[in-house]
Short mmCIF file of C-alpha atoms in Angstrom, two decimals:
data_model
loop_
_atom_site.label_atom_id
_atom_site.label_comp_id
_atom_site.label_asym_id
_atom_site.label_seq_id
_atom_site.Cartn_x
_atom_site.Cartn_y
_atom_site.Cartn_z
CA MET A 1 117.21 123.21 74.09
CA THR A 2 119.38 120.11 74.01
CA GLN A 3 117.89 116.74 73.22
CA HIS A 4 120.96 114.63 73.86
CA LEU A 5 122.06 112.95 77.07
CA LYS A 6 125.76 112.68 77.96
CA ARG A 7 127.40 109.32 77.24
CA ARG A 8 129.36 108.76 80.47
CA ILE A 9 128.61 105.17 81.48
CA GLY A 10 130.89 102.19 80.91
CA LEU A 11 130.45 98.45 81.38
CA GLY A 12 131.46 98.40 85.07
CA LEU A 13 128.98 101.00 86.30
CA LEU A 14 126.19 99.72 84.05
CA THR A 15 126.67 96.17 85.36
CA ALA A 16 126.70 97.45 88.95
CA TYR A 17 123.45 99.27 88.17
CA GLY A 18 121.88 96.07 86.83
CA ILE A 19 122.98 94.02 89.85
CA GLY A 20 121.78 96.77 92.18
CA VAL A 21 118.33 96.87 90.60
CA MET A 22 117.92 93.09 90.92
CA VAL A 23 119.56 92.52 94.31
CA GLY A 24 116.95 94.45 96.23
CA ALA A 25 114.75 93.80 99.20
CA GLY A 26 113.17 90.76 97.48
CA ILE A 27 115.96 88.35 98.40
CA TYR A 28 115.52 89.28 102.08
CA VAL A 29 112.04 87.75 102.15
CA LEU A 30 111.91 85.33 99.20
CA VAL A 31 114.42 82.83 100.58
CA GLY A 32 111.97 81.54 103.17
CA ALA A 33 109.09 81.20 100.72
CA VAL A 34 111.24 79.35 98.17
CA ALA A 35 112.61 77.05 100.88
CA GLY A 36 109.03 76.25 101.85
CA GLU A 37 108.44 74.92 98.33
CA ALA A 38 111.79 73.30 97.45
CA GLY A 39 113.26 72.40 100.84
CA VAL A 40 117.04 72.04 101.03
CA LEU A 41 117.17 72.09 97.21
CA ALA A 42 115.88 75.68 97.17
CA PRO A 43 119.22 76.98 95.74
CA LEU A 44 118.38 75.03 92.57
CA SER A 45 115.12 77.00 92.36
CA PHE A 46 117.09 80.25 92.21
CA LEU A 47 119.44 78.87 89.56
CA LEU A 48 116.44 77.59 87.58
CA ALA A 49 114.74 80.99 87.90
CA GLY A 50 117.89 82.61 86.49
CA LEU A 51 117.75 80.21 83.54
CA VAL A 52 114.04 81.05 83.05
CA ALA A 53 114.88 84.75 82.96
CA ALA A 54 117.89 84.23 80.67
CA PRO A 55 116.07 83.89 77.28
CA THR A 56 114.15 87.13 77.85
CA ALA A 57 117.34 88.83 79.05
CA LEU A 58 119.08 87.69 75.85
CA SER A 59 116.14 89.02 73.81
CA TYR A 60 116.63 92.38 75.51
CA GLY A 61 120.33 92.09 74.72
CA GLU A 62 119.76 91.70 70.97
CA PHE A 63 117.14 94.42 70.85
CA SER A 64 119.42 96.79 72.79
CA SER A 65 122.03 96.38 70.05
CA ARG A 66 119.41 96.95 67.34
CA LEU A 67 117.80 99.99 68.99
CA PRO A 68 120.03 101.64 71.61
CA GLU A 69 117.36 104.13 72.71
CA ALA A 70 116.30 105.47 76.10
CA ALA A 71 112.74 104.33 75.46
CA GLY A 72 113.92 100.70 75.71
CA GLU A 73 110.96 98.33 75.63
CA ALA A 74 108.75 100.96 74.00
CA ALA A 75 111.15 101.23 71.05
CA TYR A 76 111.43 97.44 70.75
CA VAL A 77 107.69 96.81 70.79
CA GLY A 78 107.04 99.77 68.51
CA GLN A 79 109.44 98.46 65.87
CA GLY A 80 108.45 94.80 66.21
CA PHE A 81 104.73 95.47 65.87
CA ALA A 82 105.14 98.57 63.66
CA SER A 83 102.85 100.47 66.04
CA GLN A 84 103.73 103.84 67.53
CA ARG A 85 100.66 103.78 69.77
CA LEU A 86 101.60 100.43 71.26
CA ALA A 87 105.13 101.73 71.80
CA VAL A 88 103.89 104.74 73.77
CA PHE A 89 101.45 102.56 75.75
CA VAL A 90 104.21 100.14 76.73
CA GLY A 91 106.54 103.02 77.63
CA LEU A 92 103.93 104.64 79.86
CA ALA A 93 103.23 101.26 81.49
CA ILE A 94 106.95 100.90 82.30
CA VAL A 95 107.03 104.45 83.71
CA LEU A 96 103.96 103.75 85.85
CA ALA A 97 105.30 100.41 87.11
CA GLY A 98 108.67 101.93 87.97
CA THR A 99 107.11 104.91 89.73
CA VAL A 100 104.66 102.85 91.77
CA SER A 101 107.25 100.26 92.81
CA ALA A 102 109.73 103.02 93.76
CA GLY A 103 107.03 104.64 95.90
CA ALA A 104 106.35 101.38 97.72
CA VAL A 105 110.08 100.74 98.26
CA LEU A 106 110.62 104.32 99.47
CA ARG A 107 107.87 103.89 102.05
CA GLY A 108 109.38 100.61 103.25
CA GLY A 109 112.88 102.07 103.45
CA ALA A 110 111.62 105.11 105.32
CA GLY A 111 109.96 102.74 107.80
CA TYR A 112 113.29 101.03 108.52
CA PHE A 113 115.03 104.43 108.75
CA SER A 114 112.35 105.76 111.09
CA ALA A 115 112.62 102.74 113.36
CA ALA A 116 116.40 103.16 113.57
CA THR A 117 116.49 106.94 114.12
CA GLY A 118 113.17 107.84 115.72
CA LEU A 119 112.39 110.28 112.90
CA SER A 120 108.77 110.24 111.72
CA SER A 121 108.21 108.15 108.61
CA GLN A 122 106.60 111.10 106.76
CA ILE A 123 109.68 113.26 107.27
CA ALA A 124 111.93 110.32 106.37
CA ILE A 125 110.04 109.78 103.10
CA LEU A 126 110.37 113.47 102.19
CA ALA A 127 114.06 113.75 103.15
CA MET A 128 115.11 110.52 101.44
CA GLY A 129 113.01 111.22 98.36
CA LEU A 130 114.25 114.78 97.84
CA ALA A 131 117.87 113.71 98.35
CA LEU A 132 117.54 110.99 95.70
CA ILE A 133 115.84 113.36 93.25
CA LEU A 134 118.72 115.82 93.70
CA VAL A 135 121.31 113.09 93.00
CA ALA A 136 119.39 112.00 89.89
CA LEU A 137 119.29 115.60 88.65
CA VAL A 138 122.99 116.32 89.15
CA GLY A 139 124.22 113.63 86.78
CA VAL A 140 123.99 110.03 85.63
CA LEU A 141 127.61 109.32 86.57
CA GLU A 142 126.99 110.58 90.10
CA SER A 143 123.75 108.56 90.30
CA PHE A 144 125.46 105.40 89.09
CA ALA A 145 128.40 105.91 91.45
CA LEU A 146 125.96 106.10 94.37
CA VAL A 147 124.08 103.05 93.06
CA ALA A 148 127.39 101.19 92.87
CA ILE A 149 128.19 102.09 96.50
CA PHE A 150 124.73 101.01 97.68
CA THR A 151 125.06 97.79 95.67
CA LEU A 152 128.42 97.06 97.27
CA ILE A 153 126.88 97.54 100.73
CA GLU A 154 124.01 95.20 99.84
CA VAL A 155 126.33 92.52 98.46
CA LEU A 156 128.63 92.77 101.49
CA GLY A 157 125.60 92.28 103.74
CA LEU A 158 124.56 89.20 101.80
CA ALA A 159 128.17 87.96 101.91
CA LEU A 160 128.06 88.21 105.71
CA VAL A 161 124.87 86.13 105.70
CA VAL A 162 126.56 83.52 103.49
CA TRP A 163 129.58 83.44 105.82
CA ALA A 164 127.33 83.06 108.84
CA GLY A 165 125.35 80.25 107.23
CA PHE A 166 128.44 78.24 106.38
CA SER A 167 130.30 78.95 109.63
CA THR A 168 127.69 77.39 111.90
CA SER A 169 126.77 73.74 112.37
CA ALA A 170 124.37 72.32 109.78
CA SER A 171 120.68 72.02 110.65
CA VAL A 172 118.93 68.71 111.22
CA ASP A 173 117.10 69.05 107.88
CA TRP A 174 120.36 69.60 106.02
CA MET A 175 122.05 66.64 107.69
CA ALA A 176 119.08 64.37 106.96
CA ALA A 177 118.83 65.36 103.28
CA PRO A 178 119.66 62.59 100.76
CA PRO A 179 122.39 63.06 98.12
CA LEU A 180 121.50 65.48 95.32
CA LEU A 181 120.69 62.99 92.56
CA GLU A 182 118.76 60.76 94.92
CA GLY A 183 116.85 63.77 96.24
CA LEU A 184 115.93 64.92 92.76
CA GLY A 185 114.44 61.51 92.07
CA SER A 186 112.15 61.63 95.10
CA PRO A 187 108.40 62.11 94.48
CA GLY A 188 107.31 65.75 94.37
CA VAL A 189 110.82 67.19 94.70
CA ALA A 190 111.10 68.35 91.08
CA THR A 191 107.64 69.95 91.36
CA GLY A 192 108.71 71.76 94.52
CA ILE A 193 111.84 73.09 92.82
CA ALA A 194 109.73 74.28 89.88
CA PHE A 195 107.21 76.10 92.10
CA GLY A 196 110.11 77.58 94.05
CA ALA A 197 111.59 78.82 90.79
CA VAL A 198 108.33 80.63 89.96
CA LEU A 199 108.57 82.47 93.27
CA ALA A 200 112.29 83.14 92.82
CA PHE A 201 111.74 84.51 89.29
CA PHE A 202 110.44 87.78 90.71
CA ALA A 203 113.78 88.40 92.42
CA PHE A 204 115.35 88.64 88.95
CA ILE A 205 113.06 91.34 87.60
CA GLY A 206 115.18 94.42 87.03
CA PHE A 207 117.60 93.39 84.28
CA GLU A 208 115.24 95.06 81.81
CA ASP A 209 115.98 98.48 83.33
CA ILE A 210 119.52 98.37 81.91
CA VAL A 211 118.36 98.97 78.33
CA ASN A 212 116.74 102.29 79.22
CA MET A 213 120.19 103.78 79.89
CA ALA A 214 121.20 103.26 76.23
CA GLU A 215 121.63 106.94 75.37
CA GLU A 216 124.11 107.49 78.25
CA VAL A 217 126.30 104.43 77.57
CA ARG A 218 129.56 105.00 75.69
CA GLU A 219 129.31 102.05 73.28
CA PRO A 220 125.71 100.88 73.67
CA THR A 221 125.61 98.17 70.98
CA ARG A 222 128.60 96.44 72.62
CA ILE A 223 128.16 97.25 76.31
CA LEU A 224 124.39 96.81 76.81
CA PRO A 225 124.19 93.07 75.96
CA LYS A 226 127.28 92.34 78.07
CA ALA A 227 125.92 94.23 81.07
CA ILE A 228 122.59 92.38 80.89
CA ILE A 229 124.22 88.94 80.71
CA ILE A 230 126.86 89.60 83.39
CA SER A 231 124.44 91.16 85.87
CA LEU A 232 121.99 88.26 85.48
CA ALA A 233 124.74 85.66 85.93
CA VAL A 234 126.25 87.38 88.99
CA THR A 235 122.84 87.83 90.60
CA SER A 236 121.98 84.16 90.03
CA VAL A 237 125.16 83.06 91.83
CA ILE A 238 124.58 85.49 94.72
CA TYR A 239 121.00 84.29 95.20
CA ALA A 240 121.98 80.60 95.06
CA LEU A 241 124.77 81.09 97.63
CA VAL A 242 122.53 83.05 100.01
CA CYS A 243 119.80 80.45 99.74
CA TRP A 244 122.29 77.60 100.19
CA ALA A 245 123.63 79.18 103.38
CA ALA A 246 120.09 79.71 104.67
CA VAL A 247 118.80 76.16 104.13
CA ARG A 248 122.03 74.77 105.57
CA ALA A 249 121.88 76.79 108.79
CA VAL A 250 118.18 77.06 109.68
CA PRO A 251 115.54 74.31 110.01
CA LEU A 252 113.16 74.47 107.06
CA GLU A 253 110.01 74.99 109.11
CA SER A 254 111.47 78.03 110.88
CA LEU A 255 112.94 79.41 107.66
CA SER A 256 109.73 79.07 105.63
CA GLN A 257 107.61 80.77 108.29
CA SER A 258 109.96 83.66 109.00
CA GLN A 259 109.27 87.19 107.74
CA SER A 260 113.01 87.95 107.97
CA PRO A 261 114.75 84.70 107.00
CA LEU A 262 118.21 86.22 106.50
CA ALA A 263 118.15 87.74 109.98
CA LEU A 264 117.27 84.24 111.20
CA VAL A 265 120.40 82.85 109.53
CA TRP A 266 122.57 85.41 111.30
CA GLN A 267 120.91 84.83 114.66
CA GLN A 268 121.28 81.06 114.28
CA ALA A 269 124.99 81.39 113.61
CA GLN A 270 126.08 84.45 115.58
CA GLY A 271 123.28 85.33 117.99
CA GLY A 272 122.16 88.91 118.53
CA ASN A 273 119.34 90.72 116.77
CA ALA A 274 120.89 91.23 113.29
CA ARG A 275 120.01 94.93 113.29
CA PHE A 276 122.68 95.59 110.69
CA LEU A 277 120.44 93.80 108.16
CA SER A 278 117.77 96.44 108.82
CA ALA A 279 120.35 99.12 108.06
CA ILE A 280 121.28 97.33 104.85
CA ALA A 281 117.58 97.17 103.98
CA VAL A 282 117.57 101.00 104.07
CA PHE A 283 120.46 101.07 101.56
CA ALA A 284 118.64 98.49 99.44
CA ALA A 285 115.57 100.71 99.42
CA LEU A 286 117.58 103.82 98.54
CA ASN A 287 119.28 101.89 95.75
CA GLY A 288 115.99 100.63 94.35
CA VAL A 289 114.31 104.03 94.45
CA LEU A 290 117.23 105.87 92.82
CA ALA A 291 117.55 103.22 90.10
CA GLN A 292 113.82 103.43 89.33
CA ILE A 293 113.81 107.25 89.22
CA VAL A 294 116.76 107.19 86.81
CA MET A 295 115.17 104.45 84.67
CA ALA A 296 111.63 105.89 84.48
CA SER A 297 112.88 109.40 83.66
CA ARG A 298 114.92 107.99 80.74
CA VAL A 299 111.89 106.14 79.40
CA LEU A 300 109.87 109.37 79.60
CA PHE A 301 112.73 111.19 77.85
CA GLY A 302 112.70 108.54 75.12
CA LEU A 303 108.93 108.75 74.72
CA GLY A 304 109.27 112.50 74.26
CA GLY A 305 110.89 111.80 70.90
CA ARG A 306 108.06 109.50 69.84
CA THR A 307 104.91 111.52 70.47
CA THR A 308 104.21 115.26 70.49
CA GLY A 309 102.11 114.86 73.63
CA LEU A 310 105.27 114.09 75.63
CA ALA A 311 107.73 116.21 73.60
CA ALA A 312 108.29 118.55 76.56
CA PHE A 313 110.16 115.75 78.32
CA ARG A 314 112.64 115.36 75.43
CA HIS A 315 114.87 117.89 77.16
CA ALA A 316 118.31 117.41 78.72
CA HIS A 317 120.03 119.93 80.99
CA PRO A 318 122.88 121.59 79.02
CA ARG A 319 125.33 121.30 81.95
CA PHE A 320 124.32 118.12 83.77
CA GLY A 321 123.20 116.20 80.69
CA THR A 322 120.22 114.70 82.54
CA PRO A 323 116.50 114.77 81.63
CA VAL A 324 115.58 117.38 84.25
CA ARG A 325 111.86 117.74 83.55
CA ALA A 326 111.29 114.00 83.39
CA THR A 327 113.35 113.43 86.55
CA VAL A 328 111.45 116.07 88.55
CA LEU A 329 108.07 114.71 87.44
CA ILE A 330 109.01 111.09 88.21
CA GLY A 331 110.57 112.06 91.53
CA LEU A 332 107.48 113.95 92.67
CA ALA A 333 105.26 111.10 91.51
CA VAL A 334 107.37 108.64 93.56
CA LEU A 335 106.95 110.86 96.63
CA GLY A 336 103.20 110.99 96.02
CA ALA A 337 103.02 107.22 95.63
CA ALA A 338 104.99 106.74 98.86
CA TYR A 339 102.60 109.01 100.77
CA TRP A 340 99.21 108.12 99.39
CA LEU A 341 99.05 104.86 97.43
CA PRO A 342 98.20 101.66 99.32
CA VAL A 343 101.18 99.32 99.43
CA ALA A 344 99.04 96.18 99.23
CA GLN A 345 99.07 94.54 95.79
CA LEU A 346 101.50 97.11 94.33
CA ALA A 347 104.11 94.40 93.82
CA GLU A 348 101.51 92.25 92.06
CA VAL A 349 100.55 95.05 89.68
CA THR A 350 104.20 95.82 88.94
CA SER A 351 105.13 92.18 88.31
CA THR A 352 102.10 91.58 86.09
CA THR A 353 102.90 94.68 84.03
CA LEU A 354 106.54 93.69 83.55
CA LEU A 355 105.72 90.07 82.66
CA SER A 356 103.25 91.34 80.06
CA VAL A 357 106.00 93.56 78.63
CA PHE A 358 108.36 90.55 78.55
CA VAL A 359 105.78 88.70 76.43
CA LEU A 360 105.51 91.63 74.01
CA VAL A 361 109.30 92.14 73.74
CA ASN A 362 109.94 88.46 72.95
CA LEU A 363 107.15 88.43 70.37
CA ALA A 364 108.42 91.69 68.87
CA LEU A 365 111.92 90.22 68.48
CA ILE A 366 110.49 87.12 66.76
CA LEU A 367 108.74 89.38 64.25
CA GLN A 368 111.80 91.58 63.78
CA LYS A 369 114.21 88.66 63.30
CA ARG A 370 111.97 87.27 60.57
CA ARG A 371 112.05 90.62 58.77
CA ARG A 372 115.70 91.55 59.41
CA PRO A 373 117.78 88.77 60.99
CA GLU A 374 121.07 90.72 61.06
CA ALA A 375 122.01 92.65 64.23
CA PRO A 376 125.24 93.76 65.99
CA PHE A 377 124.47 91.23 68.78
CA GLN A 378 122.43 88.21 67.72
CA VAL A 379 120.83 85.31 69.55
CA PRO A 380 119.39 82.16 67.94
CA PHE A 381 115.77 82.38 66.79
CA ALA A 382 114.80 79.84 69.46
CA VAL A 383 115.80 82.23 72.26
CA PRO A 384 112.88 84.70 71.94
CA VAL A 385 110.53 81.76 71.27
CA VAL A 386 111.56 80.10 74.55
CA GLY A 387 111.46 83.49 76.28
CA LEU A 388 107.92 84.05 75.00
CA VAL A 389 106.71 80.65 76.23
CA LEU A 390 108.37 81.00 79.66
CA SER A 391 107.09 84.57 80.12
CA LEU A 392 103.55 83.47 79.22
CA LEU A 393 103.78 80.60 81.72
CA ALA A 394 105.10 82.88 84.47
CA LEU A 395 102.38 85.44 83.71
CA ALA A 396 99.66 82.77 83.79
CA ILE A 397 100.92 81.37 87.10
CA ALA A 398 101.18 84.86 88.58
CA LEU A 399 97.66 85.83 87.50
CA LYS A 400 96.27 82.55 88.80
CA GLY A 401 97.99 83.01 92.16
CA TRP A 402 96.67 86.56 92.58
CA MET A 403 93.05 85.88 91.58
#
């Protein structure tokens, strides 16, 4: 029985994986909600949200160089708090959050696929789910190559939206907007940008999945921090450009009330029904589900080395070098979640879980840096402190909004 995964992933594929996890279906609906809060300055909300996520991302970067393990957050929290039980609890929480969110995304993607092909959604869920499980089983390089292709399709779709938004005449709201500095000084504008950033923050959740691939990365202590930082920076720019194109092309009232704001941008500029965005949404769903299956199975593999109760999952296929048992279990659980769990409030549960983990990871790094400040990749002590404060604020706002 082998307990080692194959190190086949380099910086390019790992960064594509990180971008693909973040650039999911969220941007397709969040633009309108953020514009409703921040108006034509909504792109600043996305940039601010990226800055809010940055300290925690940097904390993950340092920890990934200290502990390049598949268990990721579980390993970090376990070492920081010197608690194996807390490590296993956090790991299982990450597995549960990833599985549940993948199930919800799979159901949504199957709905788009069903509408486009006429196939029943139940059959679409089964076919798509089994195909993704098979890809995840065959190999991490094959999985990441497919993720990279899906990510490219998603980014090309968003690039078309950006082109459409800038190729049409500006909306009345855009033309009437004051200059940037004057607008920022207007009453309530800064507050609107801040509230918009809270909403936009959830579009950046996903960078944390990168660290769980540590045992399949060629040079993890060097590549992991770089992949986290690059993917977060690229995603921030993509989001800001998409939002900028949207608020420029579409009147704010229409944009904020739309359930498909990016389709509205295309229709405003080019006409038609923007069905291609529905097709891209299918690829976004496939990308998200595959990335979550890969991530959650690696966490389960990592936990198998930390507790005897999960030791059976510390097993890698001798030929494919993938955690077969963990992948099959996670894949079947995702299918079950897609079929039977209610979609309502799943995103809230997932976001709350991940924000709580962000709090623990930042606090764990503070404790660890006080004990042993040296690390292959280091960030200033203030970084996890700021990350802790911002994560607590985001968690408090999220809990308040969902109560």
